[in-house]
Short mmCIF file of C-alpha atoms in Angstrom, two decimals:
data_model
loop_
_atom_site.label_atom_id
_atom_site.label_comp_id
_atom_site.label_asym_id
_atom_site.label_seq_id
_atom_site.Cartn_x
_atom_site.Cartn_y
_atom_site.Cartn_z
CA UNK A 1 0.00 0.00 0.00
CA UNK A 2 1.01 3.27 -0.44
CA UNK A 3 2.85 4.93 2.52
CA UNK A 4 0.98 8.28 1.57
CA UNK A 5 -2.61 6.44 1.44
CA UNK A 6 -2.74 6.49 5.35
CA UNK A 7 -3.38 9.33 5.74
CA UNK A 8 -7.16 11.43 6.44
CA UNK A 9 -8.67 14.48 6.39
CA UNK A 10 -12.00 15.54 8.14
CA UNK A 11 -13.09 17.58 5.36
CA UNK A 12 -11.67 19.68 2.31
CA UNK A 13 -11.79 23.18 4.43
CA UNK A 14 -8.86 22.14 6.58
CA UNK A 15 -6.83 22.69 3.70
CA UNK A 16 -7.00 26.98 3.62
CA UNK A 17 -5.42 26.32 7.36
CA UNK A 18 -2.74 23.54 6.62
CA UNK A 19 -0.85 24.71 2.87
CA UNK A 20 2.25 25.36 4.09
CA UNK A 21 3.69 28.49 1.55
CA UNK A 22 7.15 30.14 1.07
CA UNK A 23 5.32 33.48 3.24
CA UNK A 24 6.81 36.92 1.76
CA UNK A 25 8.93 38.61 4.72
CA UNK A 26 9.88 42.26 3.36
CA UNK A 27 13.62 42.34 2.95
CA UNK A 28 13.91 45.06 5.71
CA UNK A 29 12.53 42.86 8.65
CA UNK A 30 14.81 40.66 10.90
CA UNK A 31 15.38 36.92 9.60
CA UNK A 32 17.36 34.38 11.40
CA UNK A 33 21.27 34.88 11.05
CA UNK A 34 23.31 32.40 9.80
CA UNK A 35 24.96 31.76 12.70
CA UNK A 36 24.22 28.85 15.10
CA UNK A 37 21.28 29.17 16.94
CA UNK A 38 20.57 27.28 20.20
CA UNK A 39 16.61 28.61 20.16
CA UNK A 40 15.03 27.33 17.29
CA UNK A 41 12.63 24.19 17.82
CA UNK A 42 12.97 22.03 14.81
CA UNK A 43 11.76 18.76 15.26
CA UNK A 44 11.09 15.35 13.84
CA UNK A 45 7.42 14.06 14.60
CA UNK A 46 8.08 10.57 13.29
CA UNK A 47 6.21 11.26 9.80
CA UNK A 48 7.91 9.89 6.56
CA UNK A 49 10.74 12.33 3.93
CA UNK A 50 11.22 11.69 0.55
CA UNK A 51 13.81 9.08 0.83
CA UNK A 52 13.20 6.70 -2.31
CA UNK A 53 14.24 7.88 -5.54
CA UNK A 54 11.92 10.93 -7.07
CA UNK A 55 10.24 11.51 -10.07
CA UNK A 56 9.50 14.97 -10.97
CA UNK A 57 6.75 15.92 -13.12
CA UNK A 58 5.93 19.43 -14.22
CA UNK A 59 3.17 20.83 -15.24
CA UNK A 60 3.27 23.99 -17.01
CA UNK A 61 -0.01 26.16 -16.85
CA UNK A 62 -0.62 28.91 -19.21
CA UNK A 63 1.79 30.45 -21.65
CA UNK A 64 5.61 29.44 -21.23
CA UNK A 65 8.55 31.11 -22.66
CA UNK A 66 10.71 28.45 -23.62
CA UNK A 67 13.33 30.44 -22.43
CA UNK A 68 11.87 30.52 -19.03
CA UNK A 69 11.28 26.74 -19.13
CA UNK A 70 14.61 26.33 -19.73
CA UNK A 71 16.13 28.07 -16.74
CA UNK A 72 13.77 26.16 -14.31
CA UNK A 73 14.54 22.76 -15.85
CA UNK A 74 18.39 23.28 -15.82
CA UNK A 75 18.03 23.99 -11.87
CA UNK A 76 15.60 20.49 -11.55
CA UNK A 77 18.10 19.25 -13.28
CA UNK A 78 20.82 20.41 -11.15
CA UNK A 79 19.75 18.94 -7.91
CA UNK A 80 21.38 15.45 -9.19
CA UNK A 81 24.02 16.54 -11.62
CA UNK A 82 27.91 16.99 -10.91
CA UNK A 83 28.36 21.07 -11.47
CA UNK A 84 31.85 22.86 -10.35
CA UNK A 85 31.44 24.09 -6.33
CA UNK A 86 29.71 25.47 -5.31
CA UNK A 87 26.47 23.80 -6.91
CA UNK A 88 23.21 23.34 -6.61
CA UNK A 89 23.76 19.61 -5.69
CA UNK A 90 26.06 20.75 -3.00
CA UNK A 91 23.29 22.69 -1.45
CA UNK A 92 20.89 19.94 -1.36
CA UNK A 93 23.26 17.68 0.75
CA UNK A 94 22.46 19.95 3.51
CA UNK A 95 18.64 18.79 2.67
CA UNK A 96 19.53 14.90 2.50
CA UNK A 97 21.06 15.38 6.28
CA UNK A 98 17.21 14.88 7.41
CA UNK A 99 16.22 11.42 8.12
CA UNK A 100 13.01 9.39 8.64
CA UNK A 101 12.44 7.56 11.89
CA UNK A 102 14.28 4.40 10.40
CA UNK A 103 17.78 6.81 9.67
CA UNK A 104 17.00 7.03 5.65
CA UNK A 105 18.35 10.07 4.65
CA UNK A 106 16.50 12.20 2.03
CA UNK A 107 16.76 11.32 -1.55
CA UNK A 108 19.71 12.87 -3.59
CA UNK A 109 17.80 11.10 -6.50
CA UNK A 110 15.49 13.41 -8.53
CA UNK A 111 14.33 12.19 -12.44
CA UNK A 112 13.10 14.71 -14.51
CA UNK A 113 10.13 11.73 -15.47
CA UNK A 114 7.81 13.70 -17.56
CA UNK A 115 6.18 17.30 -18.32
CA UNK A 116 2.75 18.42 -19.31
CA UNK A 117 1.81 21.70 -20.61
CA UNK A 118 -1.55 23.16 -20.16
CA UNK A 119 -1.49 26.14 -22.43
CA UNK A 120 -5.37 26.31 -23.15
CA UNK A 121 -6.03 27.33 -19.35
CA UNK A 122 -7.69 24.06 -18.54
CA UNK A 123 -9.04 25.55 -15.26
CA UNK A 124 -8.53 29.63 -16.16
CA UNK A 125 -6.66 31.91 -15.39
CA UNK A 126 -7.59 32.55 -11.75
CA UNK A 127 -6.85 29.75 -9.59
CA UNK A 128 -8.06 29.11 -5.66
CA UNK A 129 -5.40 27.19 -4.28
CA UNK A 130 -7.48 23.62 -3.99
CA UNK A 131 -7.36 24.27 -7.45
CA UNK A 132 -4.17 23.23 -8.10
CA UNK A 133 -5.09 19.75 -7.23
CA UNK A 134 -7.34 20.14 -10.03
CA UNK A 135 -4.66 20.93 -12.51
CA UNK A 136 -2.84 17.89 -11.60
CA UNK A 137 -6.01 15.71 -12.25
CA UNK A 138 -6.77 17.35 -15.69
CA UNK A 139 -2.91 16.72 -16.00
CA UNK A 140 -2.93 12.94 -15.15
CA UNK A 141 -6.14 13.18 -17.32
CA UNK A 142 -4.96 14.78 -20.14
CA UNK A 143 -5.81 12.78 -23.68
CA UNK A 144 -3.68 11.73 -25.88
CA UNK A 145 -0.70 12.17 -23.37
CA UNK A 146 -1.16 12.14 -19.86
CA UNK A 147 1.10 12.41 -16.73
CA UNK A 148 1.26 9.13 -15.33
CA UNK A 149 -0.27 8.90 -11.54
CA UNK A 150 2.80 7.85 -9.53
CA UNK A 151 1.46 7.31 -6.18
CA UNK A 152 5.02 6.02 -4.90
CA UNK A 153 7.62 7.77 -5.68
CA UNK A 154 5.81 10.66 -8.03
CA UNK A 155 6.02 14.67 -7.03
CA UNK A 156 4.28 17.15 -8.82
CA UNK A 157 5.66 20.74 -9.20
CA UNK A 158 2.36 22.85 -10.88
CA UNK A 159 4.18 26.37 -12.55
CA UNK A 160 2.10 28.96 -12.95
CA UNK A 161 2.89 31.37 -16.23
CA UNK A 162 2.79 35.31 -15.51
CA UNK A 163 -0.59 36.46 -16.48
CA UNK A 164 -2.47 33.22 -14.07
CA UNK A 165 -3.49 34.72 -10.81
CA UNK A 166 -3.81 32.07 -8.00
CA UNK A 167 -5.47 32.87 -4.65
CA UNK A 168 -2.73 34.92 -2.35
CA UNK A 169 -0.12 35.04 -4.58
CA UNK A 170 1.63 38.24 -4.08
CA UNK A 171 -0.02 39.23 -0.88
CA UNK A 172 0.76 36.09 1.28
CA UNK A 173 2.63 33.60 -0.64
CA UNK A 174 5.15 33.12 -3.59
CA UNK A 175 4.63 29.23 -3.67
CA UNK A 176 3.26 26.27 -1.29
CA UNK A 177 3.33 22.60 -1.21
CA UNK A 178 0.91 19.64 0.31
CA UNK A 179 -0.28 16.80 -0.63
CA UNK A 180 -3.17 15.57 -2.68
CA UNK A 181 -6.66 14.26 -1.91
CA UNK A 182 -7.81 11.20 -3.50
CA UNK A 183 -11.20 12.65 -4.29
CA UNK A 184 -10.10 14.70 -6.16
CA UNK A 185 -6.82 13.70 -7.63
CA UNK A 186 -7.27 9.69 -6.77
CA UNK A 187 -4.27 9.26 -4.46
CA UNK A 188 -2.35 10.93 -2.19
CA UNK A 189 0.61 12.07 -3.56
CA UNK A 190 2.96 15.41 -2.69
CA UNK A 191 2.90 18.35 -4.83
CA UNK A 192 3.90 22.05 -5.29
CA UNK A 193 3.09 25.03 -6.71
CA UNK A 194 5.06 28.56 -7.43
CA UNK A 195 4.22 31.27 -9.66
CA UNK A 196 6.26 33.55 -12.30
CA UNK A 197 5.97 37.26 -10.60
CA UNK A 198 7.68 38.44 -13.27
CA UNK A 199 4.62 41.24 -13.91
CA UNK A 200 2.60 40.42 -10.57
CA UNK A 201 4.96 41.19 -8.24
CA UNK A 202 8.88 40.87 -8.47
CA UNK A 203 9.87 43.13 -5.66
CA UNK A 204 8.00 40.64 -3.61
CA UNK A 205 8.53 37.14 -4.97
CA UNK A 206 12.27 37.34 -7.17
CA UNK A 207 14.05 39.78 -4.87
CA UNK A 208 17.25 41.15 -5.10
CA UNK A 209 16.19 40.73 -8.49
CA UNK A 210 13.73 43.41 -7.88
CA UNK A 211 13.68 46.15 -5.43
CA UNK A 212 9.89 46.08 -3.32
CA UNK A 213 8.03 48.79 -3.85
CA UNK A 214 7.52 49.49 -0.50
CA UNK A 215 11.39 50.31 -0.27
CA UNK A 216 13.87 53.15 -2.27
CA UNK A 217 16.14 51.71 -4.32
CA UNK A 218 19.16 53.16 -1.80
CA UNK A 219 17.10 52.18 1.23
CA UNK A 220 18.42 50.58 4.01
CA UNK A 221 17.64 47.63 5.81
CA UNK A 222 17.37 46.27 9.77
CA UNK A 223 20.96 45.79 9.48
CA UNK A 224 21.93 48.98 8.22
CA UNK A 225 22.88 47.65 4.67
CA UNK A 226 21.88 48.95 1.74
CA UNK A 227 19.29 46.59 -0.32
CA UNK A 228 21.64 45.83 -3.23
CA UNK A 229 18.82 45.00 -6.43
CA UNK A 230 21.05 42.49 -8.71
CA UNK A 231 20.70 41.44 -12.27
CA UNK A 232 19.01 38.17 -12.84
CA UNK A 233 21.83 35.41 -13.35
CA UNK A 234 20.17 33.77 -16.53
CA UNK A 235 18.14 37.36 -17.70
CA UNK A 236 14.47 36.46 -16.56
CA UNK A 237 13.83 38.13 -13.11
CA UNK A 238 10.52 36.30 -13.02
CA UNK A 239 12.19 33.02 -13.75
CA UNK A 240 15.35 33.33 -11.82
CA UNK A 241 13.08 34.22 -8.86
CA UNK A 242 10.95 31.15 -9.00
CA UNK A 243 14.25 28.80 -8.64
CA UNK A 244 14.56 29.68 -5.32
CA UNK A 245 11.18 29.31 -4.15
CA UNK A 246 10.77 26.33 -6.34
CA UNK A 247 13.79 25.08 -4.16
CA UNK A 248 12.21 26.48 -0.82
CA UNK A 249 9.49 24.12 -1.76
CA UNK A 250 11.27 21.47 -2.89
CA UNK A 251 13.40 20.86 0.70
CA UNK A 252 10.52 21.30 2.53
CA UNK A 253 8.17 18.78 0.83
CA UNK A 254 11.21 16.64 0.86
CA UNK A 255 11.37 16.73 4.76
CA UNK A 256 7.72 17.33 5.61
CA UNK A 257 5.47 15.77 2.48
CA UNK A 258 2.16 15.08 5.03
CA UNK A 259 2.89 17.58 7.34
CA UNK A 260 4.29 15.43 10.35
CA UNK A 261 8.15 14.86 9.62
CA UNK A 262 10.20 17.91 10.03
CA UNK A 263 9.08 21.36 10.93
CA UNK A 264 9.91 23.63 13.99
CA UNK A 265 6.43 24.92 16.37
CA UNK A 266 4.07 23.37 18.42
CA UNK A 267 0.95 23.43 16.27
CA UNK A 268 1.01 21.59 13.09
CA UNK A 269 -1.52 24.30 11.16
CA UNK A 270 1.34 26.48 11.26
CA UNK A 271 5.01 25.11 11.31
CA UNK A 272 7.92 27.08 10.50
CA UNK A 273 9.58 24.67 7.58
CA UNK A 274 13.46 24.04 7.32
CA UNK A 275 13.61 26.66 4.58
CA UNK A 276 10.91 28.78 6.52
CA UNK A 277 14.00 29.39 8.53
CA UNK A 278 16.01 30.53 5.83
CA UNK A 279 14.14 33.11 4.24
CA UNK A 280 16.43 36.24 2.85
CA UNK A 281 19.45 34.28 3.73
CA UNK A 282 22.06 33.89 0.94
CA UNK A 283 25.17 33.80 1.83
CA UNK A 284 27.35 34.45 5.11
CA UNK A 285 26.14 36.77 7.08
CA UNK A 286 22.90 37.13 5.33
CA UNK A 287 19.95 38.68 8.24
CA UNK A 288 17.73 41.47 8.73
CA UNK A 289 16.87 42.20 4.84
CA UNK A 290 20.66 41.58 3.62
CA UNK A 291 21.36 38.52 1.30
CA UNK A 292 24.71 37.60 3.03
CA UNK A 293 27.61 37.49 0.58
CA UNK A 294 27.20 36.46 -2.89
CA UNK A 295 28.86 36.10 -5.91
CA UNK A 296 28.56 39.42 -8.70
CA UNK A 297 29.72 38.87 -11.81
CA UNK A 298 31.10 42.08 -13.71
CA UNK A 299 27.72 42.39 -15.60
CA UNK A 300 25.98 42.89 -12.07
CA UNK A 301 24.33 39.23 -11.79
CA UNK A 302 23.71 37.99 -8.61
CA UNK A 303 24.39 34.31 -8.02
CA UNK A 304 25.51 31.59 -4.90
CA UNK A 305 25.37 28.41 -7.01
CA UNK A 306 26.23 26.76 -10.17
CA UNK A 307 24.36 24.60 -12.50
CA UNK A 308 24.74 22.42 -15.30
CA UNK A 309 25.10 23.67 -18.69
CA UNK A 310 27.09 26.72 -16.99
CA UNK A 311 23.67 28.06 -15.49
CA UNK A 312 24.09 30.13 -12.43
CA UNK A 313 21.90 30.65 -9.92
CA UNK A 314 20.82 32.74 -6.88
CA UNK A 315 19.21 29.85 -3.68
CA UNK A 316 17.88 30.34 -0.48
CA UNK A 317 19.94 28.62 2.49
CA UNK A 318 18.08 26.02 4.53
CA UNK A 319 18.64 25.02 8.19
CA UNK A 320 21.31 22.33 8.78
CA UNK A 321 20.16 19.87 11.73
CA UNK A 322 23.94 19.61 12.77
CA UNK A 323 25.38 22.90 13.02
CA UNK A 324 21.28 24.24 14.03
CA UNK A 325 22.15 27.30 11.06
CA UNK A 326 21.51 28.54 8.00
CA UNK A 327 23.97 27.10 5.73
CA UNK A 328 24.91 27.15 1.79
CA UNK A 329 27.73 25.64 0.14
CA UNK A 330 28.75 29.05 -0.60
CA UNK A 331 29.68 30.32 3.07
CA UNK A 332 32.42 31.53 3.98
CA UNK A 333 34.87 29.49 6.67
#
């Protein structure tokens, strides 16, 4: 049986109080340091991680660039492919350091298994967030080519194009992940979602690529640093922004997929995720609205990690278990 199956709601309105989202902080209020941190929580509540093996599948709503596609696959692709240091596969070892209650480490494994693209708007362009579940269905649905429905080692990543609109996007969230219900999809199965802001919102959801328009371009921050705006490492600010969220998402349904593994707080409706922890936090000493230190190359691109195909990109730090931190491959020792 599916390990995922187990698993019961008391009805479909629980879910507007249990998606867990990458939540917008504004760049000028205090985030968690790098440094280690004796106060933060985070614990293990016996629940299962991704530890087998993954299949991706991506389902492209609306109207895709293929330019844009192109930057998003390269990071997916990334996760599991040698790059030179420091890469994106070197940031998600700090990821696989989270176990399950039997000491299997997460997954370094991730298969790019199959793609769908819904360019006809199958369910608008104004989405609730129980919608997305919908847009998987239609996906694993779709004649003459569907997604297959891989209730065992299947994760869905739903991308949303720039002109769809989904329900809090830009005033609460940039992204969120859960898990699906089988009356509506069939099976349980993990998921995410994340949306271009590329002309909703970019100050909010793919800063420093962006300054917020609630800040001056030479504003200052909580730390008394200026709020550097950089130039998108592979020339889509929408795009660029959504790998890091997409990645925020991705180590967090990796170590919490139903909502009881990993997750700091005493009330499960509202845990603060192992990239939750993270948020604003780039590089070494990164806190209080500043990135941290990053790499700038001379045409002003902002980047901590490196790709394949010589793709650069700008990531989020999670929270390492062992040093209790923010950490990146790209700190400084």
């Amino acid at each position: 049986m599916n390990k995922f199956c187990c698993l019961f709601l008391s009805s479909l309105s629980f879910f507007s109080t249990m998606v867990f989202s990458w939540q917008h902080r504004k760049p000028y209020q205090p985030d968690y340091l790098e440094g280690p941190s004796q106060l933060v929580n985070l614990a293990y509540h016996m629940g299962p991680v991704l530890s087998s093996p993954t299949n991706l599948y991506t389902i492209w709503y609306g109207r895709w660039d293929p330019t844009q596609e192109a930057i998003i696959k390269d990071f997916l692709l990334s996760l599991s492919s040698p790059s030179p240091s420091p890469s994106v596969a070197d940031w998600w070892r700090t990821v696989r350091l989270y176990t399950d209650q039997t000491g299997s480490n997460i997954t370094g494994t991730f298969l790019l298994a199959g793609e769908h693209r819904d360019s006809e708007y199958s369910h608008g362009t104004t989405l609730s967030r129980l919608a997305i579940q919908s847009v998987i269905k239609s996906a694993v649905a779709a004649y003459p080519q569907p997604l297959p429905l891989d209730a065992y080692n299947g994760l869905y990543l739903v991308l949303t194009s720039p002109d769809v609109q989904v329900e809090d996007f830009c005033r609460e969230v940039c992204g969120f992940h859960y898990f699906t219900f089988p009356a509506i999809v069939g099976v349980t199965v993990p998921y995410a979602w994340v949306g271009h802001s590329g002309s909703q919102c970019p100050g909010m959801c793919a800063y420093p690529f962006a300054s917020p328009d609630y800040v001056g371009r030479a504003g200052n921050n909580a730390s008394g640093r200026g709020m550097e705006v950089f130039k998108a490492p592979n020339g889509d600010v929408g795009a660029d922004g959504m790998v890091s969220v997409i990645g925020h998402e991705l180590a967090e349904i990796s170590s919490n997929p139903l909502i009881n593994a990993w997750y700091a707080g005493g009330d499960p409706t509202a845990p603060t995720e192992i990239a939750d922890l993270c948020v604003g936090v780039y590089g070494t000493g990164g806190g209080g609205g500043y990135v941290g230190s990053v790499y700038k190359s001379s045409e002003g691109e902002g980047y901590n990690l490196n790709g394949v195909k010589g793709r650069r990109f700008l990531v989020q730090w999670v929270w390492n278990p062992v040093s209790k931190s923010c950490f990146g491959p790209n700190a400084i020792h």
